[in-house]
Each structure stands twice: as C-alpha cells, then as structure tokens.
Amino acid sequence: EAQVTQNPRYLITVTGKKLTVTCSQNMNHEYMSWYRQDPGLGLRQIYYSMNVEVTDKGDVPEGYKVSRKEKRNFPLILESPSPNQTSLYFCASSPTRQAGTEAFFGQGTRLTVV
Amino acid sequence: AQSVTQLGSHVSVSEGALVLLRCNYSSSVPPYLFWYVQYPNQGLQLLLKYTSAATLVKGINGFEAEFKKSETSFHLTKPSAHMSDAAEYFCAVTEYGNKLVFGAGTILRVKS
C-alpha cells in the first residue's frame, strides 16, 4: 500500500532532550516536507527536500533540523526541544517538486514538550 | 506572497443540508488550489484540486469547488451533508514549487 509513515504517533518529552521523528514513504517520491499544525494557524511548512541531499528551510524552520540521505526517508530532528514546539507534525511527500502535484500526508505525530 | 483565508473556523449544518465552506486566496500569479480534509486522528486527504483545466472541479465524496478569479475565491460545496462529512477542512494554495500555504481550517459539524 502506498503510504507515508511517521513514528512515533504520540510523544511526550522534556525540554532540551533531543528527539527525532521519522518519516518514510514507499512511493519513490522526489519531494518531501514537514509541516506543523497549530490551532487557528493551519499547517505551516518547516523544511522541505527536493531530492536526496537537497534540503531547504520553509516558513518556520527555527529549532528544527532535517536530513535526506535516502530518497524514502526524511527525519525531523529537534536538538533541544522547547514548549513552543508542542504541536501536531505532518510529513508529506509528492512525486515531483512541480507545483500542482498532490501531496500525500502521514498520520501525524502529536508532540508535547514539558 | 501567497495567502489563504478561510471564513468561519466552525460551520454547523444539518444532515441533508447544503455544505458551503469559504476560501479566498491571494496570489500574484495563477495559482494551484487545493482542498484537503482531515478526519479525527488522521492525516490530510486530498478532496480536490484546481490546476487551471476547468473552473468547476469535482472531488471525492460528492464535493466540488468553483474557481472564481474575479473574486479570488475557491469555495467548497456539497449539496447534501452526511454525518460522515464531519471533519476539518483546509484550503491551500501553491504558486511555485510544491510548498503548500494553508488556511487556518474550518471544522464542519453535521447535526442529525
């Protein structure tokens, strides 16, 4: 089944403890991105990747890192999480970086930083 | 810069009634427009998209949306609401590349 898989689905952590949220897609998609969803703000892009070893900042990149060593994986790294990073996170992938192509979303990761 | 405004953070309709969710966009070039739906505890699923082929776009589950350039709108409609339509709906726009700019979302409640 074609899908985007995120892990974990739920995570509670303490301020400053490094964490990684994994994202994997099995559709050989070129473009991958991370979004965070906050009430009243919709989804905002954190980082994106146009292909292996090619990543760039989105609209809200502060406090996050990403890597794209393999085409299928695009982990999100929070090196020193803070309470303002408490949010619902989504990974998405698209066949190409061309505008207008459909984005496929993972199930989401609900992160709480205390 | 692109932006999306969804009017009404919550919309409530009776089962069988018309669903109308409003979306206005701002874009400096002809945009690509999307409607996504999010059911509780799930990811986003594409309902429909506008890519300049036709102004009236039909999507899944009986939804459709009409692109009106003069009004910069892309409102989502469904003639008859069903209980299973209860969800949060997001309008999104993209101009270049594949970065989606989302509206704040509208939660649809369907009353029996």
mmCIF file of N, CA and C in Angstrom, chain B:
data_model
loop_
_atom_site.group_PDB
_atom_site.id
_atom_site.type_symbol
_atom_site.label_atom_id
_atom_site.label_comp_id
_atom_site.label_asym_id
_atom_site.label_seq_id
_atom_site.Cartn_x
_atom_site.Cartn_y
_atom_site.Cartn_z
ATOM 1 N N ALA B 1 3.013 37.756 -1.932
ATOM 2 C CA ALA B 1 3.119 36.459 -1.257
ATOM 3 C C ALA B 1 1.755 35.781 -1.233
ATOM 4 N N GLN B 2 1.804 34.480 -1.275
ATOM 5 C CA GLN B 2 0.560 33.720 -1.259
ATOM 6 C C GLN B 2 -0.050 33.740 0.133
ATOM 7 N N SER B 3 -1.364 33.702 0.185
ATOM 8 C CA SER B 3 -2.053 33.537 1.464
ATOM 9 C C SER B 3 -3.439 32.981 1.200
ATOM 10 N N VAL B 4 -4.007 32.395 2.239
ATOM 11 C CA VAL B 4 -5.345 31.806 2.136
ATOM 12 C C VAL B 4 -6.140 32.224 3.358
ATOM 13 N N THR B 5 -7.374 32.640 3.131
ATOM 14 C CA THR B 5 -8.275 32.981 4.214
ATOM 15 C C THR B 5 -9.498 32.094 4.142
ATOM 16 N N GLN B 6 -9.759 31.391 5.214
ATOM 17 C CA GLN B 6 -10.975 30.586 5.300
ATOM 18 C C GLN B 6 -11.934 31.290 6.258
ATOM 19 N N LEU B 7 -13.088 31.638 5.746
ATOM 20 C CA LEU B 7 -14.071 32.358 6.550
ATOM 21 C C LEU B 7 -14.880 31.384 7.384
ATOM 22 N N GLY B 8 -14.806 31.564 8.707
ATOM 23 C CA GLY B 8 -15.531 30.682 9.607
ATOM 24 C C GLY B 8 -14.670 29.535 10.084
ATOM 25 N N SER B 9 -14.276 29.574 11.331
ATOM 26 C CA SER B 9 -13.461 28.482 11.865
ATOM 27 C C SER B 9 -14.332 27.259 12.177
ATOM 28 N N HIS B 10 -15.630 27.491 12.379
ATOM 29 C CA HIS B 10 -16.576 26.417 12.631
ATOM 30 C C HIS B 10 -17.826 26.652 11.795
ATOM 31 N N VAL B 11 -18.292 25.594 11.141
ATOM 32 C CA VAL B 11 -19.535 25.642 10.384
ATOM 33 C C VAL B 11 -20.385 24.455 10.827
ATOM 34 N N SER B 12 -21.655 24.724 11.092
ATOM 35 C CA SER B 12 -22.567 23.675 11.525
ATOM 36 C C SER B 12 -23.737 23.588 10.551
ATOM 37 N N VAL B 13 -24.030 22.394 10.063
ATOM 38 C CA VAL B 13 -25.157 22.192 9.143
ATOM 39 C C VAL B 13 -25.944 20.980 9.598
ATOM 40 N N SER B 14 -27.169 20.898 9.168
ATOM 41 C CA SER B 14 -27.982 19.717 9.438
ATOM 42 C C SER B 14 -27.730 18.661 8.375
ATOM 43 N N GLU B 15 -27.900 17.429 8.742
ATOM 44 C CA GLU B 15 -27.752 16.339 7.777
ATOM 45 C C GLU B 15 -28.723 16.563 6.621
ATOM 46 N N GLY B 16 -28.219 16.450 5.390
ATOM 47 C CA GLY B 16 -29.035 16.679 4.210
ATOM 48 C C GLY B 16 -29.004 18.107 3.695
ATOM 49 N N ALA B 17 -28.473 19.019 4.456
ATOM 50 C CA ALA B 17 -28.395 20.426 4.048
ATOM 51 C C ALA B 17 -27.159 20.682 3.210
ATOM 52 N N LEU B 18 -27.172 21.842 2.524
ATOM 53 C CA LEU B 18 -26.035 22.252 1.705
ATOM 54 C C LEU B 18 -24.832 22.570 2.590
ATOM 55 N N VAL B 19 -23.671 22.123 2.145
ATOM 56 C CA VAL B 19 -22.417 22.483 2.797
ATOM 57 C C VAL B 19 -21.723 23.534 1.943
ATOM 58 N N LEU B 20 -21.325 24.633 2.569
ATOM 59 C CA LEU B 20 -20.564 25.687 1.893
ATOM 60 C C LEU B 20 -19.431 26.112 2.800
ATOM 61 N N LEU B 21 -18.216 25.851 2.369
ATOM 62 C CA LEU B 21 -17.034 26.274 3.111
ATOM 63 C C LEU B 21 -16.276 27.271 2.240
ATOM 64 N N ARG B 22 -15.967 28.420 2.828
ATOM 65 C CA ARG B 22 -15.441 29.521 2.025
ATOM 66 C C ARG B 22 -13.920 29.617 2.093
ATOM 67 N N CYS B 23 -13.344 29.935 0.945
ATOM 68 C CA CYS B 23 -11.901 30.082 0.838
ATOM 69 C C CYS B 23 -11.602 31.220 -0.138
ATOM 70 N N ASN B 24 -10.808 32.180 0.325
ATOM 71 C CA ASN B 24 -10.295 33.231 -0.541
ATOM 72 C C ASN B 24 -8.774 33.179 -0.519
ATOM 73 N N TYR B 25 -8.169 33.449 -1.643
ATOM 74 C CA TYR B 25 -6.725 33.349 -1.735
ATOM 75 C C TYR B 25 -6.132 34.644 -2.244
ATOM 76 N N SER B 26 -4.854 34.771 -2.012
ATOM 77 C CA SER B 26 -4.088 35.888 -2.550
ATOM 78 C C SER B 26 -2.883 35.299 -3.262
ATOM 79 N N SER B 27 -2.715 35.674 -4.516
ATOM 80 C CA SER B 27 -1.605 35.130 -5.281
ATOM 81 C C SER B 27 -1.245 36.105 -6.397
ATOM 82 N N SER B 28 0.031 36.219 -6.662
ATOM 83 C CA SER B 28 0.479 37.147 -7.696
ATOM 84 C C SER B 28 0.502 36.516 -9.078
ATOM 85 N N VAL B 29 0.348 35.225 -9.132
ATOM 86 C CA VAL B 29 0.322 34.505 -10.402
ATOM 87 C C VAL B 29 -0.843 33.520 -10.356
ATOM 88 N N PRO B 30 -1.258 32.999 -11.515
ATOM 89 C CA PRO B 30 -2.322 31.982 -11.474
ATOM 90 C C PRO B 30 -1.935 30.860 -10.536
ATOM 91 N N PRO B 31 -2.788 30.592 -9.571
ATOM 92 C CA PRO B 31 -2.416 29.619 -8.540
ATOM 93 C C PRO B 31 -2.896 28.210 -8.833
ATOM 94 N N TYR B 32 -2.341 27.287 -8.072
ATOM 95 C CA TYR B 32 -2.931 25.970 -7.937
ATOM 96 C C TYR B 32 -3.633 25.958 -6.577
ATOM 97 N N LEU B 33 -4.838 25.451 -6.528
ATOM 98 C CA LEU B 33 -5.630 25.492 -5.302
ATOM 99 C C LEU B 33 -6.094 24.088 -4.927
ATOM 100 N N PHE B 34 -6.134 23.848 -3.649
ATOM 101 C CA PHE B 34 -6.469 22.526 -3.131
ATOM 102 C C PHE B 34 -7.454 22.638 -1.974
ATOM 103 N N TRP B 35 -8.247 21.591 -1.815
ATOM 104 C CA TRP B 35 -8.991 21.368 -0.581
ATOM 105 C C TRP B 35 -8.573 20.004 -0.032
ATOM 106 N N TYR B 36 -8.192 20.029 1.253
ATOM 107 C CA TYR B 36 -7.853 18.808 1.964
ATOM 108 C C TYR B 36 -8.833 18.620 3.118
ATOM 109 N N VAL B 37 -9.066 17.354 3.482
ATOM 110 C CA VAL B 37 -9.913 17.043 4.625
ATOM 111 C C VAL B 37 -9.106 16.255 5.650
ATOM 112 N N GLN B 38 -9.358 16.563 6.905
ATOM 113 C CA GLN B 38 -8.677 15.858 7.994
ATOM 114 C C GLN B 38 -9.723 15.284 8.941
ATOM 115 N N TYR B 39 -9.831 13.966 8.976
ATOM 116 C CA TYR B 39 -10.703 13.306 9.937
ATOM 117 C C TYR B 39 -9.958 13.163 11.257
ATOM 118 N N PRO B 40 -10.681 13.037 12.354
ATOM 119 C CA PRO B 40 -10.027 12.967 13.674
ATOM 120 C C PRO B 40 -8.920 11.920 13.725
ATOM 121 N N ASN B 41 -7.784 12.345 14.252
ATOM 122 C CA ASN B 41 -6.627 11.468 14.445
ATOM 123 C C ASN B 41 -6.084 10.881 13.145
ATOM 124 N N GLN B 42 -6.293 11.591 12.060
ATOM 125 C CA GLN B 42 -5.757 11.119 10.787
ATOM 126 C C GLN B 42 -4.991 12.232 10.083
ATOM 127 N N GLY B 43 -4.284 11.838 9.043
ATOM 128 C CA GLY B 43 -3.591 12.822 8.225
ATOM 129 C C GLY B 43 -4.540 13.509 7.275
ATOM 130 N N LEU B 44 -3.986 14.343 6.416
ATOM 131 C CA LEU B 44 -4.808 15.073 5.452
ATOM 132 C C LEU B 44 -4.986 14.252 4.186
ATOM 133 N N GLN B 45 -6.188 14.348 3.644
ATOM 134 C CA GLN B 45 -6.523 13.620 2.426
ATOM 135 C C GLN B 45 -6.999 14.630 1.386
ATOM 136 N N LEU B 46 -6.521 14.499 0.165
ATOM 137 C CA LEU B 46 -6.916 15.434 -0.883
ATOM 138 C C LEU B 46 -8.369 15.213 -1.290
ATOM 139 N N LEU B 47 -9.158 16.298 -1.261
ATOM 140 C CA LEU B 47 -10.542 16.254 -1.739
ATOM 141 C C LEU B 47 -10.607 16.579 -3.228
ATOM 142 N N LEU B 48 -9.935 17.672 -3.602
ATOM 143 C CA LEU B 48 -9.924 18.106 -4.990
ATOM 144 C C LEU B 48 -8.850 19.162 -5.174
ATOM 145 N N LYS B 49 -8.536 19.429 -6.473
ATOM 146 C CA LYS B 49 -7.547 20.458 -6.758
ATOM 147 C C LYS B 49 -7.882 21.188 -8.049
ATOM 148 N N TYR B 50 -7.504 22.430 -8.111
ATOM 149 C CA TYR B 50 -7.663 23.246 -9.304
ATOM 150 C C TYR B 50 -6.286 23.507 -9.897
ATOM 151 N N THR B 51 -6.167 23.148 -11.195
ATOM 152 C CA THR B 51 -4.877 23.363 -11.869
ATOM 153 C C THR B 51 -5.072 24.063 -13.202
ATOM 154 N N SER B 52 -6.114 24.862 -13.329
ATOM 155 C CA SER B 52 -6.422 25.722 -14.480
ATOM 156 C C SER B 52 -7.083 25.004 -15.640
ATOM 157 N N ALA B 53 -7.391 23.721 -15.503
ATOM 158 C CA ALA B 53 -8.035 22.998 -16.603
ATOM 159 C C ALA B 53 -9.510 23.361 -16.713
ATOM 160 N N ALA B 54 -10.213 23.441 -15.599
ATOM 161 C CA ALA B 54 -11.634 23.760 -15.596
ATOM 162 C C ALA B 54 -11.943 24.502 -14.305
ATOM 163 N N THR B 55 -12.843 25.473 -14.369
ATOM 164 C CA THR B 55 -13.103 26.289 -13.178
ATOM 165 C C THR B 55 -13.960 25.556 -12.148
ATOM 166 N N LEU B 56 -14.784 24.615 -12.588
ATOM 167 C CA LEU B 56 -15.583 23.815 -11.657
ATOM 168 C C LEU B 56 -14.884 22.470 -11.498
ATOM 169 N N VAL B 57 -14.476 22.198 -10.292
ATOM 170 C CA VAL B 57 -13.691 20.996 -10.024
ATOM 171 C C VAL B 57 -14.507 20.044 -9.161
ATOM 172 N N LYS B 58 -14.591 18.816 -9.591
ATOM 173 C CA LYS B 58 -15.300 17.803 -8.808
ATOM 174 C C LYS B 58 -14.291 16.948 -8.056
ATOM 175 N N GLY B 59 -14.627 16.643 -6.810
ATOM 176 C CA GLY B 59 -13.727 15.848 -6.000
ATOM 177 C C GLY B 59 -14.376 14.579 -5.493
ATOM 178 N N ILE B 60 -13.770 14.042 -4.461
ATOM 179 C CA ILE B 60 -14.310 12.806 -3.894
ATOM 180 C C ILE B 60 -15.448 13.097 -2.937
ATOM 181 N N ASN B 61 -16.222 12.065 -2.637
ATOM 182 C CA ASN B 61 -17.305 12.148 -1.649
ATOM 183 C C ASN B 61 -18.359 13.202 -1.974
ATOM 184 N N GLY B 62 -18.544 13.525 -3.240
ATOM 185 C CA GLY B 62 -19.590 14.446 -3.652
ATOM 186 C C GLY B 62 -19.269 15.919 -3.507
ATOM 187 N N PHE B 63 -18.060 16.256 -3.155
ATOM 188 C CA PHE B 63 -17.660 17.654 -3.017
ATOM 189 C C PHE B 63 -17.249 18.237 -4.366
ATOM 190 N N GLU B 64 -17.445 19.540 -4.495
ATOM 191 C CA GLU B 64 -16.945 20.259 -5.649
ATOM 192 C C GLU B 64 -16.585 21.681 -5.235
ATOM 193 N N ALA B 65 -15.785 22.329 -6.060
ATOM 194 C CA ALA B 65 -15.371 23.699 -5.783
ATOM 195 C C ALA B 65 -15.280 24.457 -7.098
ATOM 196 N N GLU B 66 -15.572 25.734 -7.023
ATOM 197 C CA GLU B 66 -15.525 26.573 -8.217
ATOM 198 C C GLU B 66 -14.479 27.657 -8.061
ATOM 199 N N PHE B 67 -13.585 27.737 -9.029
ATOM 200 C CA PHE B 67 -12.555 28.770 -9.049
ATOM 201 C C PHE B 67 -13.135 30.023 -9.683
ATOM 202 N N LYS B 68 -13.118 31.124 -8.936
ATOM 203 C CA LYS B 68 -13.599 32.408 -9.458
ATOM 204 C C LYS B 68 -12.463 33.417 -9.343
ATOM 205 N N LYS B 69 -11.825 33.666 -10.482
ATOM 206 C CA LYS B 69 -10.659 34.552 -10.477
ATOM 207 C C LYS B 69 -11.040 35.964 -10.050
ATOM 208 N N SER B 70 -12.189 36.466 -10.516
ATOM 209 C CA SER B 70 -12.590 37.841 -10.218
ATOM 210 C C SER B 70 -12.834 38.049 -8.726
ATOM 211 N N GLU B 71 -13.210 36.985 -8.040
ATOM 212 C CA GLU B 71 -13.469 37.072 -6.605
ATOM 213 C C GLU B 71 -12.322 36.474 -5.779
ATOM 214 N N THR B 72 -11.308 35.995 -6.428
ATOM 215 C CA THR B 72 -10.189 35.268 -5.790
ATOM 216 C C THR B 72 -10.725 34.270 -4.776
ATOM 217 N N SER B 73 -11.696 33.474 -5.212
ATOM 218 C CA SER B 73 -12.314 32.527 -4.295
ATOM 219 C C SER B 73 -12.251 31.106 -4.838
ATOM 220 N N PHE B 74 -12.365 30.170 -3.935
ATOM 221 C CA PHE B 74 -12.368 28.743 -4.291
ATOM 222 C C PHE B 74 -13.202 28.031 -3.221
ATOM 223 N N HIS B 75 -14.482 28.335 -3.185
ATOM 224 C CA HIS B 75 -15.373 27.796 -2.158
ATOM 225 C C HIS B 75 -15.714 26.330 -2.408
ATOM 226 N N LEU B 76 -15.826 25.591 -1.334
ATOM 227 C CA LEU B 76 -16.124 24.154 -1.384
ATOM 228 C C LEU B 76 -17.595 23.937 -1.084
ATOM 229 N N THR B 77 -18.260 23.116 -1.883
ATOM 230 C CA THR B 77 -19.682 22.851 -1.657
ATOM 231 C C THR B 77 -19.987 21.368 -1.763
ATOM 232 N N LYS B 78 -21.087 20.996 -1.118
ATOM 233 C CA LYS B 78 -21.650 19.659 -1.262
ATOM 234 C C LYS B 78 -23.162 19.808 -1.097
ATOM 235 N N PRO B 79 -23.952 19.300 -2.016
ATOM 236 C CA PRO B 79 -25.392 19.557 -1.992
ATOM 237 C C PRO B 79 -26.088 19.043 -0.731
ATOM 238 N N SER B 80 -25.647 17.897 -0.224
ATOM 239 C CA SER B 80 -26.352 17.271 0.880
ATOM 240 C C SER B 80 -25.344 16.695 1.871
ATOM 241 N N ALA B 81 -25.311 17.262 3.067
ATOM 242 C CA ALA B 81 -24.333 16.834 4.066
ATOM 243 C C ALA B 81 -24.691 15.475 4.648
ATOM 244 N N HIS B 82 -23.647 14.724 4.931
ATOM 245 C CA HIS B 82 -23.800 13.428 5.588
ATOM 246 C C HIS B 82 -23.009 13.466 6.885
ATOM 247 N N MET B 83 -23.444 12.667 7.841
ATOM 248 C CA MET B 83 -22.758 12.650 9.137
ATOM 249 C C MET B 83 -21.271 12.375 8.980
ATOM 250 N N SER B 84 -20.921 11.558 8.008
ATOM 251 C CA SER B 84 -19.518 11.194 7.811
ATOM 252 C C SER B 84 -18.671 12.344 7.263
ATOM 253 N N ASP B 85 -19.320 13.461 6.899
ATOM 254 C CA ASP B 85 -18.564 14.628 6.416
ATOM 255 C C ASP B 85 -17.969 15.456 7.549
ATOM 256 N N ALA B 86 -18.353 15.163 8.774
ATOM 257 C CA ALA B 86 -17.826 15.910 9.913
ATOM 258 C C ALA B 86 -16.320 15.735 9.991
ATOM 259 N N ALA B 87 -15.594 16.840 9.884
ATOM 260 C CA ALA B 87 -14.132 16.806 9.825
ATOM 261 C C ALA B 87 -13.627 18.241 9.796
ATOM 262 N N GLU B 88 -12.319 18.401 9.693
ATOM 263 C CA GLU B 88 -11.745 19.722 9.483
ATOM 264 C C GLU B 88 -11.274 19.819 8.036
ATOM 265 N N TYR B 89 -11.561 20.945 7.420
ATOM 266 C CA TYR B 89 -11.271 21.144 6.011
ATOM 267 C C TYR B 89 -10.280 22.286 5.841
ATOM 268 N N PHE B 90 -9.295 22.048 5.000
ATOM 269 C CA PHE B 90 -8.249 23.040 4.760
ATOM 270 C C PHE B 90 -8.189 23.391 3.278
ATOM 271 N N CYS B 91 -8.154 24.687 3.026
ATOM 272 C CA CYS B 91 -7.893 25.195 1.693
ATOM 273 C C CYS B 91 -6.405 25.530 1.616
ATOM 274 N N ALA B 92 -5.781 25.272 0.466
ATOM 275 C CA ALA B 92 -4.350 25.548 0.331
ATOM 276 C C ALA B 92 -4.051 26.052 -1.073
ATOM 277 N N VAL B 93 -2.981 26.816 -1.174
ATOM 278 C CA VAL B 93 -2.562 27.380 -2.460
ATOM 279 C C VAL B 93 -1.078 27.133 -2.656
ATOM 280 N N THR B 94 -0.679 26.990 -3.901
ATOM 281 C CA THR B 94 0.737 26.929 -4.216
ATOM 282 C C THR B 94 0.969 27.643 -5.539
ATOM 283 N N GLU B 95 2.077 28.322 -5.644
ATOM 284 C CA GLU B 95 2.423 29.038 -6.860
ATOM 285 C C GLU B 95 3.605 28.367 -7.552
ATOM 286 N N TYR B 96 4.734 28.384 -6.865
ATOM 287 C CA TYR B 96 5.933 27.791 -7.417
ATOM 288 C C TYR B 96 6.369 26.617 -6.549
ATOM 289 N N GLY B 97 6.998 25.669 -7.158
ATOM 290 C CA GLY B 97 7.422 24.512 -6.390
ATOM 291 C C GLY B 97 6.238 23.816 -5.781
ATOM 292 N N ASN B 98 6.442 23.062 -4.758
ATOM 293 C CA ASN B 98 5.355 22.292 -4.191
ATOM 294 C C ASN B 98 5.087 22.649 -2.743
ATOM 295 N N LYS B 99 5.410 23.871 -2.341
ATOM 296 C CA LYS B 99 5.112 24.305 -0.990
ATOM 297 C C LYS B 99 3.659 24.725 -0.908
ATOM 298 N N LEU B 100 2.931 24.104 0.003
ATOM 299 C CA LEU B 100 1.523 24.437 0.207
ATOM 300 C C LEU B 100 1.403 25.500 1.286
ATOM 301 N N VAL B 101 0.604 26.520 1.011
ATOM 302 C CA VAL B 101 0.264 27.519 2.014
ATOM 303 C C VAL B 101 -1.191 27.272 2.391
ATOM 304 N N PHE B 102 -1.417 26.964 3.660
ATOM 305 C CA PHE B 102 -2.739 26.553 4.119
ATOM 306 C C PHE B 102 -3.502 27.679 4.779
ATOM 307 N N GLY B 103 -4.820 27.596 4.690
ATOM 308 C CA GLY B 103 -5.671 28.423 5.522
ATOM 309 C C GLY B 103 -5.721 27.849 6.925
ATOM 310 N N ALA B 104 -6.418 28.535 7.809
ATOM 311 C CA ALA B 104 -6.468 28.137 9.217
ATOM 312 C C ALA B 104 -7.367 26.935 9.472
ATOM 313 N N GLY B 105 -8.176 26.574 8.487
ATOM 314 C CA GLY B 105 -9.033 25.407 8.633
ATOM 315 C C GLY B 105 -10.442 25.766 9.067
ATOM 316 N N THR B 106 -11.402 24.936 8.659
ATOM 317 C CA THR B 106 -12.795 25.078 9.067
ATOM 318 C C THR B 106 -13.278 23.727 9.563
ATOM 319 N N ILE B 107 -13.773 23.715 10.786
ATOM 320 C CA ILE B 107 -14.320 22.483 11.355
ATOM 321 C C ILE B 107 -15.789 22.403 10.982
ATOM 322 N N LEU B 108 -16.159 21.336 10.299
ATOM 323 C CA LEU B 108 -17.552 21.130 9.883
ATOM 324 C C LEU B 108 -18.233 20.173 10.851
ATOM 325 N N ARG B 109 -19.331 20.632 11.398
ATOM 326 C CA ARG B 109 -20.154 19.795 12.278
ATOM 327 C C ARG B 109 -21.456 19.500 11.545
ATOM 328 N N VAL B 110 -21.890 18.248 11.565
ATOM 329 C CA VAL B 110 -23.129 17.848 10.910
ATOM 330 C C VAL B 110 -24.098 17.352 11.985
ATOM 331 N N LYS B 111 -25.226 18.022 12.081
ATOM 332 C CA LYS B 111 -26.221 17.685 13.098
ATOM 333 C C LYS B 111 -27.255 16.730 12.525
ATOM 334 N N SER B 112 -27.660 15.771 13.356
ATOM 335 C CA SER B 112 -28.678 14.817 12.901
ATOM 336 C C SER B 112 -30.077 15.366 13.128
#
